[in-house]
Amino acid sequence: MNSEEIFQHIHTVDTYKRYGKVTKVVGLMIESKGPESSIGDVCYIHVGGKSEKKVYAEVVGFRGEHVVLMPFTNVQDISPGCMVEATRMPLQVKVGHALLGQVLDPLGNPLDGSKLPKGLLPVTTENDPPNPMKRPPIHETVEVGVKMIDSLLTVGKGQRIGIFAGSGVGKSTLMGMIARNTNADINVIALIGERGREVREFIEKDLGPEGLKKSIVIVATSDQPALMRLKGAYTATSIAEYFRDQGMNVMFMMDSVTRVAMAQREIGLAVGEPPTTKGYTPSVFAILPKLLERTGTSEHGTISAFYTVLVDGDDMNEPIADTVRGILDGHLVLDRALANKGQFPAVHVLKSVSRVMNQIVTKEHRQAAEKVRSLLATYINAEDLINIGAYKRGSSAEIDEAIHFYPKIIEFLKQDVHESVTQEESLNMLFQLIHKGGL
């Protein structure tokens, strides 16, 4: 920046500070008379007492001439008369390569209380998705290190996939495997609404030291206010966007989108929005496409994304699951019945799909994958007859073939949590299974 630009910047700086005063606190919401501000602006609420401190809050609406704020932290210390200072700026977080290996809160600060490294740049957390005309088509595969996904549900660089499952079926474990084994340049992992116990467990056990070295983890636990949980998703996405703009191939993972939707529902109901489908407010269905469309390809780099969706009672048609499935480029369905049988990853191949797979794999690879799916489908359709002994060998050549291949296919689909398999090895095993009838 030259001297002329510096002087011009000085002349355009707003030197006024704008203040308001808290008039009402109801539940999660704070009303204040003033200050002049816009939706999405961050304000500081000055809390009096022995040690004066600032509470961060965001402008979420207006009631008459009053500003409606929602705090990032708890509201215990806030009382009528507290001064509200406007920043006239949305939330910003600091980003850079020095964040690798760090675990951050939704405001971008280290979760262990340490100081941020030097040399970071500020970025806004809410950005628009890339222009669709400037998004390059997906034409390369990204290696995730899980042979079932790399071979039968191949993912492309810049593809967005949903992982749909009930609780306790292995979502976090699968995410940890992908983070450790992927050949992406960097991982950005958002843990939204997680139990406090599970955070360290995921970082130390599922992710491990090797995974953490090339990852940035953003954590918003379930006990934090709704706004913090929502901002955790936005902060993680903006960090991934920063590295994509540097020309990198980013692996982005969010667990879970459902809890982001629940946080937005809390905010919407507090502001006064009417509840619609299953109690979710209209703003939930407005923010989901905007948030999910921010990942993917851009003219600079790619963000390959995995979003977990918690389906209540394994209901795949509940509102959030249905909406997310319509936005993303594919989905992996984790089946509780498979998990109960001890099959891991418990991905139900026939219920899962990668919408870009056919565009990015070879003809031989596609035919081999289709053959495995066909054999699985044939066996499952005849499974009841086979199990009760009503099927006689020789009645159908297709079913006989499926019975022959089924145990070998199940063995192929299984993978130990700490087993790393390259994409090339996965394809060789797939071809070996199909062409030679065994592994």
Coordinates of C-alpha atoms in Angstrom, one line a residue:
M1 CA 0.0 0.0 0.0
N2 CA 1.6 3.3 -1.1
S3 CA 1.4 6.6 0.8
E4 CA -1.5 8.0 -1.3
E5 CA -3.6 4.9 -0.6
I6 CA -2.8 5.2 3.1
F7 CA -3.9 8.9 3.2
Q8 CA -7.1 8.0 1.3
H9 CA -7.8 5.2 3.8
I10 CA -7.3 7.6 6.8
H11 CA -9.8 10.1 5.3
T12 CA -12.4 7.4 4.8
V13 CA -12.1 5.9 8.3
D14 CA -15.1 6.5 10.5
T15 CA -13.7 8.0 13.7
Y16 CA -17.0 8.1 15.6
K17 CA -18.0 5.5 18.1
R18 CA -21.7 4.7 18.4
Y19 CA -23.3 3.6 21.6
G20 CA -26.7 2.4 22.8
K21 CA -28.2 1.2 26.1
V22 CA -29.7 -2.2 27.0
T23 CA -33.4 -1.9 27.8
K24 CA -34.6 -5.5 28.0
V25 CA -33.3 -9.1 28.4
V26 CA -35.7 -11.9 27.6
G27 CA -34.4 -15.4 27.3
L28 CA -31.7 -15.4 24.7
M29 CA -32.5 -12.0 23.3
I30 CA -31.2 -8.5 24.3
E31 CA -33.0 -5.3 23.3
S32 CA -31.2 -2.0 23.3
K33 CA -32.0 1.6 22.3
G34 CA -29.4 2.1 19.7
P35 CA -26.7 2.0 18.5
E36 CA -26.9 2.6 14.8
S37 CA -26.0 -0.8 13.2
S38 CA -27.0 -3.3 10.6
I39 CA -28.1 -7.0 10.6
G40 CA -25.0 -9.2 11.2
D41 CA -22.9 -6.4 12.8
V42 CA -21.0 -7.4 16.0
C43 CA -21.5 -5.2 19.1
Y44 CA -19.8 -5.1 22.4
I45 CA -22.0 -5.0 25.6
H46 CA -20.0 -3.3 28.4
V47 CA -20.7 -5.2 31.6
G48 CA -20.0 -3.2 34.7
G49 CA -18.7 -4.5 38.1
K50 CA -15.3 -5.0 39.6
S51 CA -13.7 -6.0 36.3
E52 CA -15.3 -4.2 33.3
K53 CA -15.5 -6.7 30.5
K54 CA -17.0 -6.8 27.0
V55 CA -19.6 -9.4 25.9
Y56 CA -19.7 -10.0 22.2
A57 CA -23.2 -9.9 20.6
E58 CA -24.6 -9.9 17.1
V59 CA -27.4 -7.8 15.7
V60 CA -30.1 -10.3 14.6
G61 CA -33.2 -8.1 14.2
F62 CA -35.1 -4.9 15.1
R63 CA -38.3 -4.3 17.1
G64 CA -39.6 -0.8 16.4
E65 CA -36.7 1.5 17.1
H66 CA -34.9 -1.0 19.3
V67 CA -32.0 -3.2 18.2
V68 CA -32.3 -7.0 18.9
L69 CA -29.0 -8.6 19.9
M70 CA -28.0 -12.2 20.6
P71 CA -24.8 -12.7 22.7
F72 CA -22.0 -15.1 21.8
T73 CA -21.7 -16.1 25.5
N74 CA -24.1 -16.4 28.5
V75 CA -26.3 -13.4 29.5
Q76 CA -25.9 -13.7 33.3
D77 CA -23.9 -10.4 33.8
I78 CA -26.0 -8.3 31.4
S79 CA -28.5 -5.9 32.9
P80 CA -30.7 -3.0 31.8
G81 CA -28.5 0.1 31.4
C82 CA -25.4 -1.7 30.1
M83 CA -23.7 0.2 27.4
V84 CA -23.8 -1.3 23.8
E85 CA -20.9 -0.3 21.5
A86 CA -21.3 -0.7 17.7
T87 CA -18.3 -2.0 15.7
R88 CA -20.1 -1.5 12.3
M89 CA -18.4 -4.7 11.2
P90 CA -19.5 -8.4 10.9
L91 CA -17.6 -11.1 12.7
Q92 CA -14.0 -11.6 11.5
V93 CA -11.5 -14.4 12.3
K94 CA -7.7 -14.6 11.7
V95 CA -6.5 -17.2 9.3
G96 CA -3.1 -18.5 8.0
H97 CA -0.9 -21.5 7.6
A98 CA 0.3 -21.1 11.2
L99 CA -3.2 -22.4 12.4
L100 CA -2.3 -25.9 11.3
G101 CA -2.6 -28.3 14.2
Q102 CA -4.7 -25.8 16.2
V103 CA -8.1 -26.4 17.8
L104 CA -10.2 -23.2 17.8
D105 CA -13.5 -21.9 19.1
P106 CA -16.1 -20.3 16.8
L107 CA -14.5 -16.9 17.3
G108 CA -11.2 -18.2 15.9
N109 CA -9.4 -18.3 19.3
P110 CA -7.4 -21.3 20.5
L111 CA -9.6 -23.5 22.6
D112 CA -6.8 -24.2 25.2
G113 CA -6.5 -20.5 26.0
S114 CA -3.2 -19.9 24.3
K115 CA -2.4 -17.0 22.0
L116 CA -2.9 -17.1 18.3
P117 CA 0.3 -17.4 16.2
K118 CA 1.6 -14.3 14.4
G119 CA 1.3 -13.5 10.7
L120 CA -2.5 -14.3 10.4
L121 CA -4.9 -12.3 8.2
P122 CA -8.5 -11.3 9.1
V123 CA -11.3 -12.8 7.0
T124 CA -15.1 -12.3 7.3
T125 CA -17.1 -15.4 8.3
E126 CA -20.1 -14.8 6.1
N127 CA -19.3 -14.8 2.4
D128 CA -21.3 -15.4 -0.8
P129 CA -20.9 -18.8 -2.7
P130 CA -18.7 -18.6 -5.8
N131 CA -20.3 -17.5 -9.0
P132 CA -21.7 -20.6 -10.7
M133 CA -20.3 -19.6 -14.1
K134 CA -16.8 -19.4 -12.5
R135 CA -17.0 -22.9 -10.9
P136 CA -14.8 -25.3 -13.0
P137 CA -16.5 -28.8 -13.5
I138 CA -15.2 -31.6 -11.3
H139 CA -12.9 -33.8 -13.3
E140 CA -10.4 -35.3 -10.8
T141 CA -10.8 -37.8 -8.0
V142 CA -9.8 -37.1 -4.4
E143 CA -8.4 -40.0 -2.4
V144 CA -10.1 -40.5 1.0
G145 CA -8.3 -43.7 2.0
V146 CA -11.4 -45.7 2.6
K147 CA -11.5 -48.5 0.0
M148 CA -15.3 -48.8 -0.2
I149 CA -15.6 -45.1 -1.0
D150 CA -12.6 -44.8 -3.3
S151 CA -13.8 -47.8 -5.4
L152 CA -17.6 -47.9 -5.3
L153 CA -18.6 -44.3 -4.4
T154 CA -15.6 -42.3 -5.8
V155 CA -15.4 -38.7 -4.7
G156 CA -14.2 -35.9 -6.9
K157 CA -12.1 -32.8 -5.9
G158 CA -14.7 -30.2 -5.0
Q159 CA -17.6 -32.6 -4.5
R160 CA -19.9 -32.3 -1.5
I161 CA -21.1 -35.5 0.2
G162 CA -23.6 -36.0 3.0
I163 CA -23.0 -38.7 5.6
F164 CA -26.5 -39.7 6.9
A165 CA -26.8 -41.7 10.0
G166 CA -28.5 -42.1 13.4
S167 CA -26.5 -41.6 16.6
G168 CA -23.7 -44.1 17.4
V169 CA -23.3 -45.7 13.9
G170 CA -19.7 -44.5 13.3
K171 CA -19.9 -41.1 11.7
S172 CA -17.1 -39.6 13.7
T173 CA -14.9 -42.6 13.3
L174 CA -15.3 -42.5 9.5
M175 CA -14.5 -38.8 9.5
G176 CA -11.3 -39.5 11.5
M177 CA -10.3 -42.2 8.9
I178 CA -10.8 -39.8 6.0
A179 CA -8.9 -37.0 7.7
R180 CA -5.9 -39.2 8.4
N181 CA -5.8 -41.0 5.0
T182 CA -6.9 -38.4 2.4
N183 CA -4.4 -36.9 0.0
A184 CA -5.9 -33.4 0.2
D185 CA -3.5 -30.6 1.1
I186 CA -5.2 -29.6 4.4
N187 CA -8.2 -30.7 6.5
V188 CA -10.7 -28.2 8.1
I189 CA -13.0 -30.0 10.6
A190 CA -16.0 -28.4 12.3
L191 CA -17.4 -30.1 15.3
I192 CA -20.8 -28.4 16.0
G193 CA -23.0 -29.3 19.0
E194 CA -20.7 -32.1 20.1
R195 CA -20.6 -33.4 23.7
G196 CA -17.7 -31.9 25.6
R197 CA -16.4 -35.4 26.3
E198 CA -16.3 -36.3 22.6
V199 CA -14.2 -33.4 21.5
R200 CA -10.9 -34.5 23.0
E201 CA -11.7 -38.1 22.3
F202 CA -12.2 -37.3 18.5
I203 CA -9.0 -35.3 18.4
E204 CA -6.8 -37.8 20.2
K205 CA -8.4 -41.1 19.1
D206 CA -10.2 -40.7 15.8
L207 CA -8.0 -37.9 14.3
G208 CA -4.7 -38.8 16.0
P209 CA -1.4 -36.8 16.0
E210 CA -0.8 -37.5 12.3
G211 CA -4.3 -36.3 11.3
L212 CA -4.1 -33.2 13.5
K213 CA -0.7 -32.1 12.0
K214 CA -2.5 -31.2 8.7
S215 CA -5.8 -30.2 10.2
I216 CA -7.5 -27.1 11.7
V217 CA -10.4 -28.1 14.1
I218 CA -13.2 -25.7 15.0
V219 CA -15.3 -26.7 18.0
A220 CA -18.6 -25.5 19.3
T221 CA -19.9 -27.7 22.1
S222 CA -23.6 -28.4 22.8
D223 CA -23.6 -26.3 26.0
Q224 CA -22.7 -23.1 24.1
P225 CA -25.3 -20.6 23.0
A226 CA -27.0 -21.1 19.7
L227 CA -25.2 -18.2 18.0
M228 CA -21.8 -19.7 18.9
R229 CA -22.8 -23.1 17.4
L230 CA -24.0 -21.3 14.2
K231 CA -20.9 -19.2 14.0
G232 CA -18.8 -22.3 14.3
A233 CA -20.1 -23.5 11.0
Y234 CA -19.5 -20.2 9.3
T235 CA -16.0 -19.8 10.8
A236 CA -14.9 -23.2 9.7
T237 CA -16.3 -22.6 6.1
S238 CA -14.5 -19.2 5.8
I239 CA -11.2 -20.9 6.9
A240 CA -11.6 -23.5 4.2
E241 CA -12.4 -20.8 1.7
Y242 CA -9.2 -18.9 2.6
F243 CA -7.0 -22.0 1.8
R244 CA -9.0 -22.7 -1.4
D245 CA -8.2 -19.1 -2.5
Q246 CA -4.6 -20.0 -2.0
G247 CA -4.9 -22.6 -4.7
M248 CA -5.1 -25.6 -2.3
N249 CA -7.2 -28.7 -2.3
V250 CA -9.1 -28.6 1.0
M251 CA -10.9 -31.5 2.7
F252 CA -13.7 -30.0 4.7
M253 CA -15.8 -31.9 7.3
M254 CA -18.7 -30.8 9.4
D255 CA -20.3 -32.8 12.2
S256 CA -23.2 -32.1 12.0
V257 CA -25.4 -30.0 9.8
T258 CA -28.4 -31.0 11.8
R259 CA -27.1 -29.2 14.9
V260 CA -26.4 -26.1 12.8
A261 CA -30.0 -26.2 11.7
M262 CA -31.1 -26.6 15.3
A263 CA -29.0 -23.6 16.4
Q264 CA -30.6 -21.5 13.6
R265 CA -34.1 -22.7 14.7
E266 CA -33.4 -21.5 18.3
I267 CA -32.3 -18.1 16.9
G268 CA -35.3 -17.9 14.6
L269 CA -37.8 -18.7 17.3
A270 CA -36.2 -16.2 19.7
V271 CA -36.5 -13.5 17.1
G272 CA -40.1 -14.3 16.5
E273 CA -40.2 -16.4 13.3
P274 CA -43.1 -18.8 13.0
P275 CA -42.2 -22.5 13.3
T276 CA -43.0 -24.5 10.1
T277 CA -42.0 -28.1 9.2
K278 CA -41.3 -30.0 12.5
G279 CA -40.7 -26.8 14.3
Y280 CA -38.0 -25.5 12.0
T281 CA -38.2 -21.8 11.1
P282 CA -38.1 -20.6 7.4
S283 CA -34.6 -19.1 8.0
V284 CA -33.2 -22.6 8.5
F285 CA -34.1 -23.6 5.0
A286 CA -32.7 -20.3 3.7
I287 CA -29.3 -20.6 5.4
L288 CA -28.6 -24.2 4.5
P289 CA -28.2 -23.7 0.7
K290 CA -26.1 -20.6 1.3
L291 CA -23.8 -22.4 3.8
L292 CA -23.4 -25.6 1.8
E293 CA -22.9 -23.9 -1.6
R294 CA -19.9 -22.0 -0.3
T295 CA -17.8 -25.2 -0.5
G296 CA -16.9 -27.0 -3.8
T297 CA -14.8 -25.8 -6.7
S298 CA -13.7 -22.3 -7.5
E299 CA -11.3 -20.7 -10.1
H300 CA -8.5 -20.9 -7.5
G301 CA -8.8 -24.3 -5.8
T302 CA -11.3 -26.9 -4.4
I303 CA -13.0 -27.7 -1.2
S304 CA -14.1 -31.4 -1.1
A305 CA -16.7 -31.5 1.7
F306 CA -18.3 -34.2 3.9
Y307 CA -21.3 -33.1 6.0
T308 CA -22.8 -35.4 8.5
V309 CA -26.6 -35.4 9.0
L310 CA -28.1 -36.8 12.2
V311 CA -31.3 -38.6 11.2
D312 CA -33.7 -39.0 14.1
G313 CA -34.8 -42.6 14.4
D314 CA -33.0 -43.4 11.2
D315 CA -35.7 -41.5 9.3
M316 CA -34.1 -40.5 6.0
N317 CA -37.0 -38.3 5.0
E318 CA -37.0 -35.9 7.9
P319 CA -36.9 -32.2 6.8
I320 CA -33.2 -31.4 7.3
A321 CA -32.0 -34.7 5.8
D322 CA -34.3 -34.2 2.8
T323 CA -33.2 -30.6 2.2
V324 CA -29.4 -31.4 2.6
R325 CA -29.7 -34.4 0.3
G326 CA -31.2 -32.2 -2.4
I327 CA -28.3 -29.6 -2.2
L328 CA -25.3 -31.9 -2.0
D329 CA -23.6 -33.9 -4.8
G330 CA -24.1 -37.4 -3.2
H331 CA -24.7 -39.1 0.0
L332 CA -23.4 -42.0 2.1
V333 CA -26.0 -43.8 4.2
L334 CA -24.7 -45.5 7.4
D335 CA -26.9 -48.5 8.3
R336 CA -27.4 -49.5 11.9
A337 CA -28.1 -53.1 10.9
L338 CA -24.7 -53.3 9.3
A339 CA -23.0 -51.7 12.3
N340 CA -24.8 -54.3 14.6
K341 CA -23.3 -57.0 12.4
G342 CA -19.8 -55.6 13.0
Q343 CA -19.3 -54.3 9.5
F344 CA -17.2 -51.1 9.5
P345 CA -17.6 -48.7 7.7
A346 CA -21.3 -49.4 8.0
V347 CA -22.1 -47.7 4.6
H348 CA -25.1 -49.2 2.8
V349 CA -23.7 -49.2 -0.7
L350 CA -27.0 -49.6 -2.4
K351 CA -28.6 -46.7 -0.6
S352 CA -25.6 -44.4 -1.2
V353 CA -24.6 -42.5 -4.4
S354 CA -21.8 -40.3 -5.7
R355 CA -23.4 -38.1 -8.4
V356 CA -20.1 -37.2 -10.1
M357 CA -18.5 -40.6 -10.0
N358 CA -19.4 -41.5 -13.6
Q359 CA -17.7 -38.3 -14.9
I360 CA -14.4 -38.9 -13.2
V361 CA -13.6 -42.6 -13.4
T362 CA -12.5 -44.9 -16.2
K363 CA -15.0 -47.1 -18.0
E364 CA -13.4 -50.2 -16.5
H365 CA -13.7 -48.8 -13.0
R366 CA -17.3 -47.9 -13.5
Q367 CA -18.2 -51.3 -14.9
A368 CA -16.5 -53.1 -12.0
A369 CA -18.4 -50.9 -9.5
E370 CA -21.7 -51.5 -11.2
K371 CA -21.0 -55.3 -11.2
V372 CA -20.5 -55.3 -7.4
R373 CA -23.6 -53.2 -6.8
S374 CA -25.6 -55.6 -9.0
L375 CA -24.3 -58.7 -7.2
L376 CA -25.2 -57.1 -3.8
A377 CA -28.7 -56.1 -5.0
T378 CA -29.4 -59.6 -6.3
Y379 CA -28.3 -61.3 -3.1
I380 CA -30.2 -58.9 -0.8
N381 CA -33.4 -59.4 -2.9
A382 CA -33.1 -63.1 -2.5
E383 CA -31.7 -63.1 1.1
D384 CA -34.9 -64.2 2.8
L385 CA -35.3 -67.2 0.5
I386 CA -31.6 -68.1 0.9
N387 CA -31.7 -67.8 4.7
I388 CA -34.7 -70.1 5.2
G389 CA -33.4 -72.6 2.7
A390 CA -36.2 -72.1 0.2
Y391 CA -33.8 -71.3 -2.6
K392 CA -32.3 -74.3 -4.5
R393 CA -29.0 -73.8 -6.2
G394 CA -29.3 -73.9 -10.0
S395 CA -32.7 -72.1 -10.1
S396 CA -31.1 -68.8 -11.1
A397 CA -27.6 -68.3 -12.5
E398 CA -27.7 -64.7 -11.2
I399 CA -28.5 -65.7 -7.6
D400 CA -25.9 -68.5 -7.7
E401 CA -23.3 -65.9 -8.8
A402 CA -24.4 -63.5 -6.1
I403 CA -24.2 -66.2 -3.4
H404 CA -20.7 -67.1 -4.6
F405 CA -19.5 -63.5 -4.5
Y406 CA -21.4 -62.2 -1.4
P407 CA -18.9 -63.2 1.4
K408 CA -16.0 -61.9 -0.7
I409 CA -17.7 -58.6 -1.3
I410 CA -18.5 -58.1 2.4
E411 CA -14.9 -58.8 3.2
F412 CA -13.8 -56.2 0.6
L413 CA -16.2 -53.6 2.1
K414 CA -14.8 -54.0 5.6
Q415 CA -11.8 -51.9 6.7
D416 CA -10.1 -51.6 10.0
V417 CA -10.2 -48.1 11.6
H418 CA -6.4 -47.8 11.5
E419 CA -5.9 -49.5 8.1
S420 CA -4.8 -47.1 5.3
V421 CA -5.5 -48.1 1.7
T422 CA -4.5 -45.9 -1.3
Q423 CA -7.0 -45.4 -4.1
E424 CA -4.7 -47.4 -6.5
E425 CA -4.7 -50.3 -4.0
S426 CA -8.5 -50.1 -3.6
L427 CA -9.0 -50.3 -7.4
N428 CA -6.6 -53.2 -7.7
M429 CA -8.6 -55.1 -5.0
L430 CA -11.9 -54.3 -6.8
F431 CA -10.6 -55.6 -10.2
Q432 CA -9.1 -58.6 -8.5
L433 CA -12.5 -59.3 -6.8
I434 CA -14.5 -59.1 -10.0
H435 CA -12.1 -60.7 -12.5
K436 CA -10.6 -63.5 -10.4
G437 CA -13.6 -64.1 -8.1
G438 CA -11.7 -63.5 -4.9
L439 CA -9.2 -61.2 -3.1

